[in-house]
mmCIF file of C-alpha atoms in Angstrom:
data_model
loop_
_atom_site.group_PDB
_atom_site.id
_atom_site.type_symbol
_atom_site.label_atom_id
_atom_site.label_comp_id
_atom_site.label_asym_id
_atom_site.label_seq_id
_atom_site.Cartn_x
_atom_site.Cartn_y
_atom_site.Cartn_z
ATOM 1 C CA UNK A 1 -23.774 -61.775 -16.424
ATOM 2 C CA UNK A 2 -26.030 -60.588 -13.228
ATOM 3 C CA UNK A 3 -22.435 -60.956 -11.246
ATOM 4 C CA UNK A 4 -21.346 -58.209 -13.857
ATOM 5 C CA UNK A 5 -24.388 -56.028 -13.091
ATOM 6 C CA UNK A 6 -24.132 -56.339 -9.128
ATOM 7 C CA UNK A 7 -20.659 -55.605 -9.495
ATOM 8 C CA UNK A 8 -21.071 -52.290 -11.590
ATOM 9 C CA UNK A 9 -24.370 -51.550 -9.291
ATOM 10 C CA UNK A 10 -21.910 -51.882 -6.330
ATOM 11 C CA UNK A 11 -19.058 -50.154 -7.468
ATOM 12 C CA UNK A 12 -21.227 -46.464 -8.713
ATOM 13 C CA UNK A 13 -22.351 -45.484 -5.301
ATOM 14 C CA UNK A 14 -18.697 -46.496 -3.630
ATOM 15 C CA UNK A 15 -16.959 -44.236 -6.705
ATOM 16 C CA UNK A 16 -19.941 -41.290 -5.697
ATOM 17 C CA UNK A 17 -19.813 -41.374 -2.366
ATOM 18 C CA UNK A 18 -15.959 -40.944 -2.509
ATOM 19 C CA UNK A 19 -15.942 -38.320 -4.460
ATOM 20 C CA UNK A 20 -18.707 -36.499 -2.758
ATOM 21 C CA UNK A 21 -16.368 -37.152 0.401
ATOM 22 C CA UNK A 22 -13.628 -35.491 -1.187
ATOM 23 C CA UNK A 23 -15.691 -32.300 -2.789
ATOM 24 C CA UNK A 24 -17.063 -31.774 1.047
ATOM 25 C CA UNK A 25 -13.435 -32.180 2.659
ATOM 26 C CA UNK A 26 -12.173 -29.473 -0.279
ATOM 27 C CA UNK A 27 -13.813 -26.863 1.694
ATOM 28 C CA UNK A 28 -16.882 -25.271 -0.141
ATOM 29 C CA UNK A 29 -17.739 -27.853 -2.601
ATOM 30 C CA UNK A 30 -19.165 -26.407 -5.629
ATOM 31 C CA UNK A 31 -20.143 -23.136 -4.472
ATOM 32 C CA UNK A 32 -16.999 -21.695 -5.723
ATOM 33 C CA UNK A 33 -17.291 -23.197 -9.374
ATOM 34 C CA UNK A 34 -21.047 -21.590 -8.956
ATOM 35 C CA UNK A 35 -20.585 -18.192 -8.179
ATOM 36 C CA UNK A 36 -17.299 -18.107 -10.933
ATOM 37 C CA UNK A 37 -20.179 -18.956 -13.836
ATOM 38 C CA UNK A 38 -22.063 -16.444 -12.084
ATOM 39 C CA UNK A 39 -19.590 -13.849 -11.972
ATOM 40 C CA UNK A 40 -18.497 -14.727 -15.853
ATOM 41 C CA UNK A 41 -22.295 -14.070 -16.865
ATOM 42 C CA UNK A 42 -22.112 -10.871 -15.175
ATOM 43 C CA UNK A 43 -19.123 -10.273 -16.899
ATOM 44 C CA UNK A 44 -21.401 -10.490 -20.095
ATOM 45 C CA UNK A 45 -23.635 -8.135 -18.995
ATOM 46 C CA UNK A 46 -20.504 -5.420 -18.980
ATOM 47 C CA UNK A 47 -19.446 -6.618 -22.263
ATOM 48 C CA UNK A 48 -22.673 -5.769 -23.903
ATOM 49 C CA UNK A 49 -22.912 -2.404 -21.814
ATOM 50 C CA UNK A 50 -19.443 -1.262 -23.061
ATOM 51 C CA UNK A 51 -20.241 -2.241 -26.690
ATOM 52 C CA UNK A 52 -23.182 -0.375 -26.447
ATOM 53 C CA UNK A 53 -21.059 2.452 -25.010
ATOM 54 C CA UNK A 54 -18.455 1.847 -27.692
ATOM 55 C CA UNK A 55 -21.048 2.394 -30.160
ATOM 56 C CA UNK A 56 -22.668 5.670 -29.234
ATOM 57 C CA UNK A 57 -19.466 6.907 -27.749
ATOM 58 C CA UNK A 58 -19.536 9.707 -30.506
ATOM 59 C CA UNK A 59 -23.038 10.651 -30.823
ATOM 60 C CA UNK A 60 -23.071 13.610 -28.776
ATOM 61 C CA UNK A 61 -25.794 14.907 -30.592
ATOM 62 C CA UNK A 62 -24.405 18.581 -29.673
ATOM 63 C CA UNK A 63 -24.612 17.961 -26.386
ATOM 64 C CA UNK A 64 -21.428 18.239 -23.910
ATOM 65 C CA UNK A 65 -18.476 15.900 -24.611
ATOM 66 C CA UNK A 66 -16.274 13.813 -22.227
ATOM 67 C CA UNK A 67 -13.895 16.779 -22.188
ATOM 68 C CA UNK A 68 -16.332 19.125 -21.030
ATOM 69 C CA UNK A 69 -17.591 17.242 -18.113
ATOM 70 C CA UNK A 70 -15.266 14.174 -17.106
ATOM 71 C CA UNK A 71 -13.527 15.425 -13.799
ATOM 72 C CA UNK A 72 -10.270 13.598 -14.080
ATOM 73 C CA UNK A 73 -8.694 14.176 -10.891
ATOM 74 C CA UNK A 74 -12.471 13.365 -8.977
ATOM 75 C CA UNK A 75 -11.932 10.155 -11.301
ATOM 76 C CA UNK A 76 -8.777 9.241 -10.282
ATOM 77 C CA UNK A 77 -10.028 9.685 -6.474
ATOM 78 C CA UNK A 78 -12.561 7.242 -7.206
ATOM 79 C CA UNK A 79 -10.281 5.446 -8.666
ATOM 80 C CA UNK A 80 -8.141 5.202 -5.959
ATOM 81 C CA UNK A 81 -10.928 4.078 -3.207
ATOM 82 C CA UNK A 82 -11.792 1.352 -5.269
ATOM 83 C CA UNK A 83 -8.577 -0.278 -5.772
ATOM 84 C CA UNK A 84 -7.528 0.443 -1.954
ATOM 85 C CA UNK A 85 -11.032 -1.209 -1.188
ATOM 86 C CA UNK A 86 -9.992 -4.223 -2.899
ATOM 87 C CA UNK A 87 -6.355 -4.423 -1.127
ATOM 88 C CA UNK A 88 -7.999 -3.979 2.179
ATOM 89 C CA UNK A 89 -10.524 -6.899 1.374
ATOM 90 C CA UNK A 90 -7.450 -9.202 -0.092
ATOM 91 C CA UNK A 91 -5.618 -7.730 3.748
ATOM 92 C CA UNK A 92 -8.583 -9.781 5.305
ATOM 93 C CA UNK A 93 -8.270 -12.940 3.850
ATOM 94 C CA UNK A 94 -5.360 -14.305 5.943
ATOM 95 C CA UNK A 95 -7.550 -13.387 9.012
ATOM 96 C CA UNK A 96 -10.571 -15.219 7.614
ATOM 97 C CA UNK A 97 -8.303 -18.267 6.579
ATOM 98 C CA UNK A 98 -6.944 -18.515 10.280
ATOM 99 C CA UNK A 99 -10.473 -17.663 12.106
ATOM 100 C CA UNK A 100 -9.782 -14.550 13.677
ATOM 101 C CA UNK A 101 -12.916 -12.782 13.939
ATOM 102 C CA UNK A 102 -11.680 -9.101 15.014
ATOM 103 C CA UNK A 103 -8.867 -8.482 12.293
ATOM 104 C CA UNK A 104 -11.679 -9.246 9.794
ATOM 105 C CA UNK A 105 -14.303 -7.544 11.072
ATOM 106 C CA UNK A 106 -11.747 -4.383 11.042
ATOM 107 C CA UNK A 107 -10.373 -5.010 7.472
ATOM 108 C CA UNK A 108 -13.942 -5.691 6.238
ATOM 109 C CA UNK A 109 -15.616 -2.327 7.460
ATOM 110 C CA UNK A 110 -12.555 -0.446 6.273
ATOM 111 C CA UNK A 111 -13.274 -2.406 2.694
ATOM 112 C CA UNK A 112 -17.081 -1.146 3.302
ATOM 113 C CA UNK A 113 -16.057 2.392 4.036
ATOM 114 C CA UNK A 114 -13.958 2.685 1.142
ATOM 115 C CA UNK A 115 -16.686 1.099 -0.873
ATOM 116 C CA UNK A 116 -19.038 3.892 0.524
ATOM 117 C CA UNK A 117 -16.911 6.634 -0.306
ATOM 118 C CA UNK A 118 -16.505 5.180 -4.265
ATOM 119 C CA UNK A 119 -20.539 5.268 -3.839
ATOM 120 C CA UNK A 120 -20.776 8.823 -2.394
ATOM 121 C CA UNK A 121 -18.419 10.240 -5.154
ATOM 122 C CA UNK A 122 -19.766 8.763 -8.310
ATOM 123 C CA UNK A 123 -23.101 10.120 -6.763
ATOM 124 C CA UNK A 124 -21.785 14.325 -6.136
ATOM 125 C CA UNK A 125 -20.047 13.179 -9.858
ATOM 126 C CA UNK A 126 -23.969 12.476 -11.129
ATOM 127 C CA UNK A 127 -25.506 15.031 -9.235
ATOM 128 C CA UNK A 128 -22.799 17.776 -10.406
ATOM 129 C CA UNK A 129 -23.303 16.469 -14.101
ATOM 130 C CA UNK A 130 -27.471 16.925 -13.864
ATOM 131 C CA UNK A 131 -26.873 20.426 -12.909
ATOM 132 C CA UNK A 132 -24.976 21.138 -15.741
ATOM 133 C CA UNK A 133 -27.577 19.523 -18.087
ATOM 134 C CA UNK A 134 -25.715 16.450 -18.601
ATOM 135 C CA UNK A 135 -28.577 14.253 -18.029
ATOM 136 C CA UNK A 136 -29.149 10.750 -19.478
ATOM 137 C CA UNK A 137 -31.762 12.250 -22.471
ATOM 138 C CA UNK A 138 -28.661 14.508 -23.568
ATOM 139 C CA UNK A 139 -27.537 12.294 -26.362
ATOM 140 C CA UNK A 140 -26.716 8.718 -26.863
ATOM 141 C CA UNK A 141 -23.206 9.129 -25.741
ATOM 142 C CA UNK A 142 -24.625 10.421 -22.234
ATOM 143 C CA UNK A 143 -27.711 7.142 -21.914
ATOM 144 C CA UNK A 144 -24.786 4.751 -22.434
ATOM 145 C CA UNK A 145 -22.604 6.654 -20.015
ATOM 146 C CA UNK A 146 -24.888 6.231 -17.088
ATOM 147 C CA UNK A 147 -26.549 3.069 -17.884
ATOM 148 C CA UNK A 148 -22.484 1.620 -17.794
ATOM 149 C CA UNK A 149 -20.860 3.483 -14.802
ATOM 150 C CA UNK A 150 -24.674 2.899 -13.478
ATOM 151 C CA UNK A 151 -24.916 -0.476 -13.377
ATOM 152 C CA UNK A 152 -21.337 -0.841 -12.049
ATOM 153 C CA UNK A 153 -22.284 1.844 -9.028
ATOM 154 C CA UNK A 154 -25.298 -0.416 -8.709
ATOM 155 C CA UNK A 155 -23.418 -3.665 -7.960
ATOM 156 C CA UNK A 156 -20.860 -1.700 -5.657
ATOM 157 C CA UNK A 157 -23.768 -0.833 -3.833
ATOM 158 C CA UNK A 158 -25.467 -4.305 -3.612
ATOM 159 C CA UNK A 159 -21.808 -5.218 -2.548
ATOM 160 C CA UNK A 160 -21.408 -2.971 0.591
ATOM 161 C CA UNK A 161 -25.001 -4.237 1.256
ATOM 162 C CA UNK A 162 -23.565 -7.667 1.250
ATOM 163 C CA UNK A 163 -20.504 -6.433 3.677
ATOM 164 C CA UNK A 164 -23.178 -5.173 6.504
ATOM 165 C CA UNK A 165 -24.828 -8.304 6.144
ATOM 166 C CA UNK A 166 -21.945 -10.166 6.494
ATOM 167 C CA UNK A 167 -20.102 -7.656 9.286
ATOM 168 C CA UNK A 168 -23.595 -8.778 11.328
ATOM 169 C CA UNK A 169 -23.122 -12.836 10.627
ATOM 170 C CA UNK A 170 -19.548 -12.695 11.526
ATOM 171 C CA UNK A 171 -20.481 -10.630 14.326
ATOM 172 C CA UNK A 172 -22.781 -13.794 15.853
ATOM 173 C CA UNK A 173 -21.955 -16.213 14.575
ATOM 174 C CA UNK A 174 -17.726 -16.478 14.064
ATOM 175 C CA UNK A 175 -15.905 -17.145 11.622
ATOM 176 C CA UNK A 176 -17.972 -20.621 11.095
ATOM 177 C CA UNK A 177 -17.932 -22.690 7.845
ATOM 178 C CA UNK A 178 -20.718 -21.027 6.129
ATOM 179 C CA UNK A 179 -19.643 -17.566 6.691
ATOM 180 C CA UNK A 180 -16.061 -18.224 5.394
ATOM 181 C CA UNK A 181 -17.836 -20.195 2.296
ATOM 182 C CA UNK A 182 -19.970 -17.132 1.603
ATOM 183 C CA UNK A 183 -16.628 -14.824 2.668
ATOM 184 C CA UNK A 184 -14.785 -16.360 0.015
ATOM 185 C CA UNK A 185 -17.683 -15.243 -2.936
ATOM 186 C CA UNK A 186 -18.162 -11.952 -1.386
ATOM 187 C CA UNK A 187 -14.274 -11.212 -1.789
ATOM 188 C CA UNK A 188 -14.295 -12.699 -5.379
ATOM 189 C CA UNK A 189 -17.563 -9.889 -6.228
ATOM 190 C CA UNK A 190 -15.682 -7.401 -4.370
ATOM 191 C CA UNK A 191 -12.507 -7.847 -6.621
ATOM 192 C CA UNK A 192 -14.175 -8.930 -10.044
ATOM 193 C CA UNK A 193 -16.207 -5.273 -9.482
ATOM 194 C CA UNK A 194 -12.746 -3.372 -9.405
ATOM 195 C CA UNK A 195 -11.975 -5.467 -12.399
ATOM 196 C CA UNK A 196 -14.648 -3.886 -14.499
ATOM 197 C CA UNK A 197 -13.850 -0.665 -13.143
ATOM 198 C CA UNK A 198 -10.447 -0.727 -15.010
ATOM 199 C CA UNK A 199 -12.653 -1.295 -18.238
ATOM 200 C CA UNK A 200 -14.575 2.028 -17.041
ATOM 201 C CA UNK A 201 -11.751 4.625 -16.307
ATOM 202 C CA UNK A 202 -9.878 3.281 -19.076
ATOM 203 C CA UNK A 203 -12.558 2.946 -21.968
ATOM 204 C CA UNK A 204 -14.858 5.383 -20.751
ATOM 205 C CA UNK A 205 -12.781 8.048 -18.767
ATOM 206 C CA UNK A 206 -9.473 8.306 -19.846
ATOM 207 C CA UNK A 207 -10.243 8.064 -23.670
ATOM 208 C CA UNK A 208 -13.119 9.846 -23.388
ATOM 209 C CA UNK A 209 -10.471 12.701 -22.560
ATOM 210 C CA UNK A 210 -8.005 12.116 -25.300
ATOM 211 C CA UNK A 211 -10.423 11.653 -28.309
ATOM 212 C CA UNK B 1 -8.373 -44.648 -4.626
ATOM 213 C CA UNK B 2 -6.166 -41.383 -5.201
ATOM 214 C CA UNK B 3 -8.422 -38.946 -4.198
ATOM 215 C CA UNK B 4 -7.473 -39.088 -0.632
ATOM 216 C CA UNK B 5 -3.696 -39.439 -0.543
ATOM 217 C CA UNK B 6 -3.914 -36.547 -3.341
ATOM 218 C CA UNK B 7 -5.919 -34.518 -0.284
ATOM 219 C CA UNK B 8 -3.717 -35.643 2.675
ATOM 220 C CA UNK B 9 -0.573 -34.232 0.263
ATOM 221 C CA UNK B 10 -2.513 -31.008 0.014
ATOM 222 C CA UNK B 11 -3.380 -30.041 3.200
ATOM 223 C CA UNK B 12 0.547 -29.382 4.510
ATOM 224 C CA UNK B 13 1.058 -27.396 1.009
ATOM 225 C CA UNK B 14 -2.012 -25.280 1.831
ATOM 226 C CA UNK B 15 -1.149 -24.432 5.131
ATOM 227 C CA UNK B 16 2.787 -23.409 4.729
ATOM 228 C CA UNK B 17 1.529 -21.876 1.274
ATOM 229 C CA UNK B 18 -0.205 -18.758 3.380
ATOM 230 C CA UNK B 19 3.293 -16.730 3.611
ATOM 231 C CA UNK B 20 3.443 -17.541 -0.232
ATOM 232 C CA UNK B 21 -0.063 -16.376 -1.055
ATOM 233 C CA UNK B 22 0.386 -12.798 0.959
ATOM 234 C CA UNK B 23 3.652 -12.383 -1.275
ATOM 235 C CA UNK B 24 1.606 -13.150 -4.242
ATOM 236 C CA UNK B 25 -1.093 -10.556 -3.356
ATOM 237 C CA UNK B 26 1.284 -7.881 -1.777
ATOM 238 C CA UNK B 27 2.862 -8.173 -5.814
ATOM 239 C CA UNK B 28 -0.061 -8.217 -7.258
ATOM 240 C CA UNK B 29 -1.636 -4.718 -5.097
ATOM 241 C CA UNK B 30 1.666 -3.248 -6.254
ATOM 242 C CA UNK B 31 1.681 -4.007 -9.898
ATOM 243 C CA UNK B 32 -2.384 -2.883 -9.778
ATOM 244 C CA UNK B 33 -1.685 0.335 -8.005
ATOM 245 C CA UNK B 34 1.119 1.082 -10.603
ATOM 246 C CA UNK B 35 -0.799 -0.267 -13.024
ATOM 247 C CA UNK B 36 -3.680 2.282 -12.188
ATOM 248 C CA UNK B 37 -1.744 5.558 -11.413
ATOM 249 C CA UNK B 38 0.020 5.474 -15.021
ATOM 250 C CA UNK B 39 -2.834 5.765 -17.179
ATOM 251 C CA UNK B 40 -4.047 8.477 -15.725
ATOM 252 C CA UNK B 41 -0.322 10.233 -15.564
ATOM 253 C CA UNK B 42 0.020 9.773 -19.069
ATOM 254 C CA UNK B 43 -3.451 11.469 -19.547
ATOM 255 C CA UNK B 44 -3.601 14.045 -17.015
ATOM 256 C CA UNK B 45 -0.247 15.654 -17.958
ATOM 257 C CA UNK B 46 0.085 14.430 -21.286
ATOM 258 C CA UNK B 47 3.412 13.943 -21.503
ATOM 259 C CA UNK B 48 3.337 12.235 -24.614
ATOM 260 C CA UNK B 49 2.306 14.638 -26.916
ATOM 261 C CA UNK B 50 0.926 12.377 -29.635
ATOM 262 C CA UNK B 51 -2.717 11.297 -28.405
ATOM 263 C CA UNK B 52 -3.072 8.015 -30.319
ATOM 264 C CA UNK B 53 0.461 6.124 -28.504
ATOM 265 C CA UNK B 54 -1.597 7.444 -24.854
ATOM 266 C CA UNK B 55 -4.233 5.535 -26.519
ATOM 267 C CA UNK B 56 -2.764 2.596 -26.885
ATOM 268 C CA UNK B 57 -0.498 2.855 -24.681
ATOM 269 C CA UNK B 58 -3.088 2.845 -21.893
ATOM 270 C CA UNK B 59 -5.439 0.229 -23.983
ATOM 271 C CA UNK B 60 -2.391 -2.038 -23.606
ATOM 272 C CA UNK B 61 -1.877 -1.091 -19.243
ATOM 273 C CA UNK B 62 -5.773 -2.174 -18.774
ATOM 274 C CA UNK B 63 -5.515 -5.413 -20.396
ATOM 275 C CA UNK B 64 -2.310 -5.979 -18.225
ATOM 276 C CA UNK B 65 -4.380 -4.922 -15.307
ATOM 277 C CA UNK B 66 -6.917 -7.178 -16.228
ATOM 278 C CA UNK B 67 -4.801 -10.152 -16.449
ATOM 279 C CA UNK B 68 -2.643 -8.864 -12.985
ATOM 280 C CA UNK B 69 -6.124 -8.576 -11.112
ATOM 281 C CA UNK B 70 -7.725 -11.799 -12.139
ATOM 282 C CA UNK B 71 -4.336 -13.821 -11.659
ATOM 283 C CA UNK B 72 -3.275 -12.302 -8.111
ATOM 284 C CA UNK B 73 -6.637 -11.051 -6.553
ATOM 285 C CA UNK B 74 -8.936 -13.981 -8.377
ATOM 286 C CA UNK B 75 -6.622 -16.753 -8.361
ATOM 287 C CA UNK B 76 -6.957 -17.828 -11.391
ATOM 288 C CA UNK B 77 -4.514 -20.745 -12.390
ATOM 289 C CA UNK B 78 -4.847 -23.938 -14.412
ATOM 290 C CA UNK B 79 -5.560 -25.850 -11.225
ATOM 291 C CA UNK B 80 -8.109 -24.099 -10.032
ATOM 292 C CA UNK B 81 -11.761 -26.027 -9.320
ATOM 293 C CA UNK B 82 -9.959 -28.680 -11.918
ATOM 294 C CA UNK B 83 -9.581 -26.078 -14.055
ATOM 295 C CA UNK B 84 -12.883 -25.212 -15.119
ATOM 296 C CA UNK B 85 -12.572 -21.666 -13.695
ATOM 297 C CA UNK B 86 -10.028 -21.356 -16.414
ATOM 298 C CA UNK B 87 -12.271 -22.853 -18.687
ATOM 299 C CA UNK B 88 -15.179 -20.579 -18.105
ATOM 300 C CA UNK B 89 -12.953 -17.519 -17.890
ATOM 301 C CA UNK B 90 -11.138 -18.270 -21.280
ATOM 302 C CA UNK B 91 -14.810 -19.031 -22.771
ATOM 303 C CA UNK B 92 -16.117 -15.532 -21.120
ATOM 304 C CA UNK B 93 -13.545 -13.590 -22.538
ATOM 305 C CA UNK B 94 -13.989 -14.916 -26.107
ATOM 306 C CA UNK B 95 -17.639 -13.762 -25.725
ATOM 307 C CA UNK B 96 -16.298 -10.477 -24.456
ATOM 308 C CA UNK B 97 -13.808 -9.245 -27.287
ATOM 309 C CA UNK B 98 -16.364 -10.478 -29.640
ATOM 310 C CA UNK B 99 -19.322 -9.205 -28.392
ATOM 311 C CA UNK B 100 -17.498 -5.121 -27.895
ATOM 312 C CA UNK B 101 -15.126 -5.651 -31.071
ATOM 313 C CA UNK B 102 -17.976 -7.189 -33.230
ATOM 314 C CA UNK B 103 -20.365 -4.345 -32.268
ATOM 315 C CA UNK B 104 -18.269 -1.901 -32.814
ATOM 316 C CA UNK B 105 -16.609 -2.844 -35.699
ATOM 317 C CA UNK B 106 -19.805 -3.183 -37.414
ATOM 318 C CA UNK B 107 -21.461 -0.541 -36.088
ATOM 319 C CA UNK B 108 -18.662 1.637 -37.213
ATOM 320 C CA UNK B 109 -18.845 0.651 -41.183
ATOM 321 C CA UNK B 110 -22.581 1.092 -40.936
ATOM 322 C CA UNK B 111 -22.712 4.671 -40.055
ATOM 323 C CA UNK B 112 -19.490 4.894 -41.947
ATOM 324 C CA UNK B 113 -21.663 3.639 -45.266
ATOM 325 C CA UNK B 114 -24.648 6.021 -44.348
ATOM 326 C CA UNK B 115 -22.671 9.162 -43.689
ATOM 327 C CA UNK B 116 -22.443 10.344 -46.685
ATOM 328 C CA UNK B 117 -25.864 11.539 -47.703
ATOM 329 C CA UNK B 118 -25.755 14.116 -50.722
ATOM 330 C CA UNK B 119 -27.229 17.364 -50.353
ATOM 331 C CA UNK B 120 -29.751 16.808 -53.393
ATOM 332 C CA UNK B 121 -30.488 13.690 -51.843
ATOM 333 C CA UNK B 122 -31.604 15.027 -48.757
ATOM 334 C CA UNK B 123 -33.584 17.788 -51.181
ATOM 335 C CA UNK B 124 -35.094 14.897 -53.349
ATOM 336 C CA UNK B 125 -36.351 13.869 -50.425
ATOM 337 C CA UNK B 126 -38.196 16.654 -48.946
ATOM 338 C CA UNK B 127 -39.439 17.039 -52.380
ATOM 339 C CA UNK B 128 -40.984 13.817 -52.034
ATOM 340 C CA UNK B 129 -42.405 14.111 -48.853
ATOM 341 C CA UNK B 130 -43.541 17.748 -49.868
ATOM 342 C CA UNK B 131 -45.314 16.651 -52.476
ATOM 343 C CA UNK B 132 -47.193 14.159 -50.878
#
């Protein structure tokens, strides 16, 4: 009986410590698992901003209407930084993987400059609809509009934040464990943000166009 | 007990696997930029002249996209973290198509069931706010 009890009391830290082993030798332990739930809650977040926008979509209230003032061509532009951003991040991962510091540095301020042009034109894009009265109190269709492609500029912007920051720490510090750990989650933002942006030119854009 | 032999396996696959994974993306960037610069063909010249196949048609290129972007950019597999990434992900996406379909699908009957307001009804009203 107690010889059963030493045994199992014995054998639970051997079984832990093994697999804690194992979990540190994987590389990032569960960081990666982490910032996935993470990214899936934020995914939520979307989901209920594009229902709300699915909702109002109509309810222009006789206010302008996506064919009036979506610039499809700016659009595709945007578009077009966005994804390249995200190709020029994936581009840096081979570097990171194989510690060279300069080749990632390079891809990751292109990835940041792309990033900063997607910010700069979705800003003239705002800008250019306020002066045509296209402002947020408009109509229901125009509050969801910018609270959606809002919120998505928003975390673009907290991402090229996140780029400087981590331009500076590779900058001093190499390519060292932590940095590639908190690489790894920056690239998997960067490329779940382009994600949602398909939802946006799609839902939002493109059939706003063709209603 | 097979926790390290299973590692010591892994590491060689891991490390000849990096030619394999830059195929994999340099696919997947292909497929996305295609994936991207159709939609917006078949909307900026529409060449299809009949609005509601763009519609779907291009409904139909996004969820591709979706599934290309999370697949080669996220690496999404079955293996994955055990596969509780696939987990989550399959979870998070139930969420999401019933969160936007269930709103709007509601949403639409609702205002599809208060439309149509008669005219005297509207008038019986003001009457009944006139008179008090």
């Amino acid at each position: 009986m107690s010889d059963a009890i030493t045994e199992t009391a014995a054998a639970a830290p051997v079984w832990h410590v093994t697999e804690e082993h194992a979990h540190e030798h994987g590389g990032s332990g569960p960081t990666i698992l982490g910032f996935w739930i993470y990214l899936m809650s934020d995914a939520l977040i979307f989901a209920s901003l594009f229902a709300m926008f699915g909702v109002v979509s109509t309810s222009f209230a006789g206010g302008p209407q996506p064919r009036d003032i979506f610039d499809l061509p700016l659009v595709a532009l945007n578009t077009a930084f966005l994804l390249a951003s995200s190709i020029t991040f994936g581009a840096a991962i081979p570097h990171i993987e194989q510690g060279r510091v300069g080749p990632t540095r390079a891809w990751l301020a292109i990835t940041g400059l792309l990033g900063a042009a997607f910010v700069g034109i979705e800003l003239y894009e705002f800008a250019h609809l306020f002066a045509e009265g296209a402002t947020p109190q408009r109509s229901a269709f125009l509050s969801a509009f910018y609270t959606l492609v809002g919120t998505h500029g928003a975390h673009v912007t907290v991402g090229l934040i996140w780029i400087t920051v981590m331009l500076v720490q590779v900058g001093q510090r190499g390519l060292i464990p932590e940095n590639r750990r908190r690489l790894m989650c920056l690239s998997m933002f960067w490329h779940f943000l382009d994600i949602i942006w398909i939802g946006v030119f799609t839902f939002v854009y493109l059939f706003g166009v063709i209603r | 007990m097979s926790n390290p032999s299973h590692h010591t396996a892994a590491h060689p696959e891991h490390t000849q696997g990096s030619a394999h994974n830059s195929r994999h993306f340099w696919i997947g960037s292909i497929l996305a930029i295609v994936l991207t610069a159709v939609p917006f063909w078949l909307v900026m010249t529409g060449v299809l002249r009949d609005m509601q196949t763009t519609a779907i048609l291009i409904f139909a290129l996004a969820l591709i996209q979706i599934v290309v972007h999370v697949v080669f950019f996220l690496h999404l597999d079955t293996r994955s973290e055990g596969g509780w990434t696939l987990l989550a992900f399959l979870f998070t996406a139930v969420i999401v198509v019933l969160t936007i379909g269930g709103s709007i699908w509601v949403m639409y009957h609702l205002n599809a069931n208060m439309m149509p307001m008669p005219a005297d009804g509207v008038a019986q009203m003001h009457d009944m706010s006139g008179n008090h």
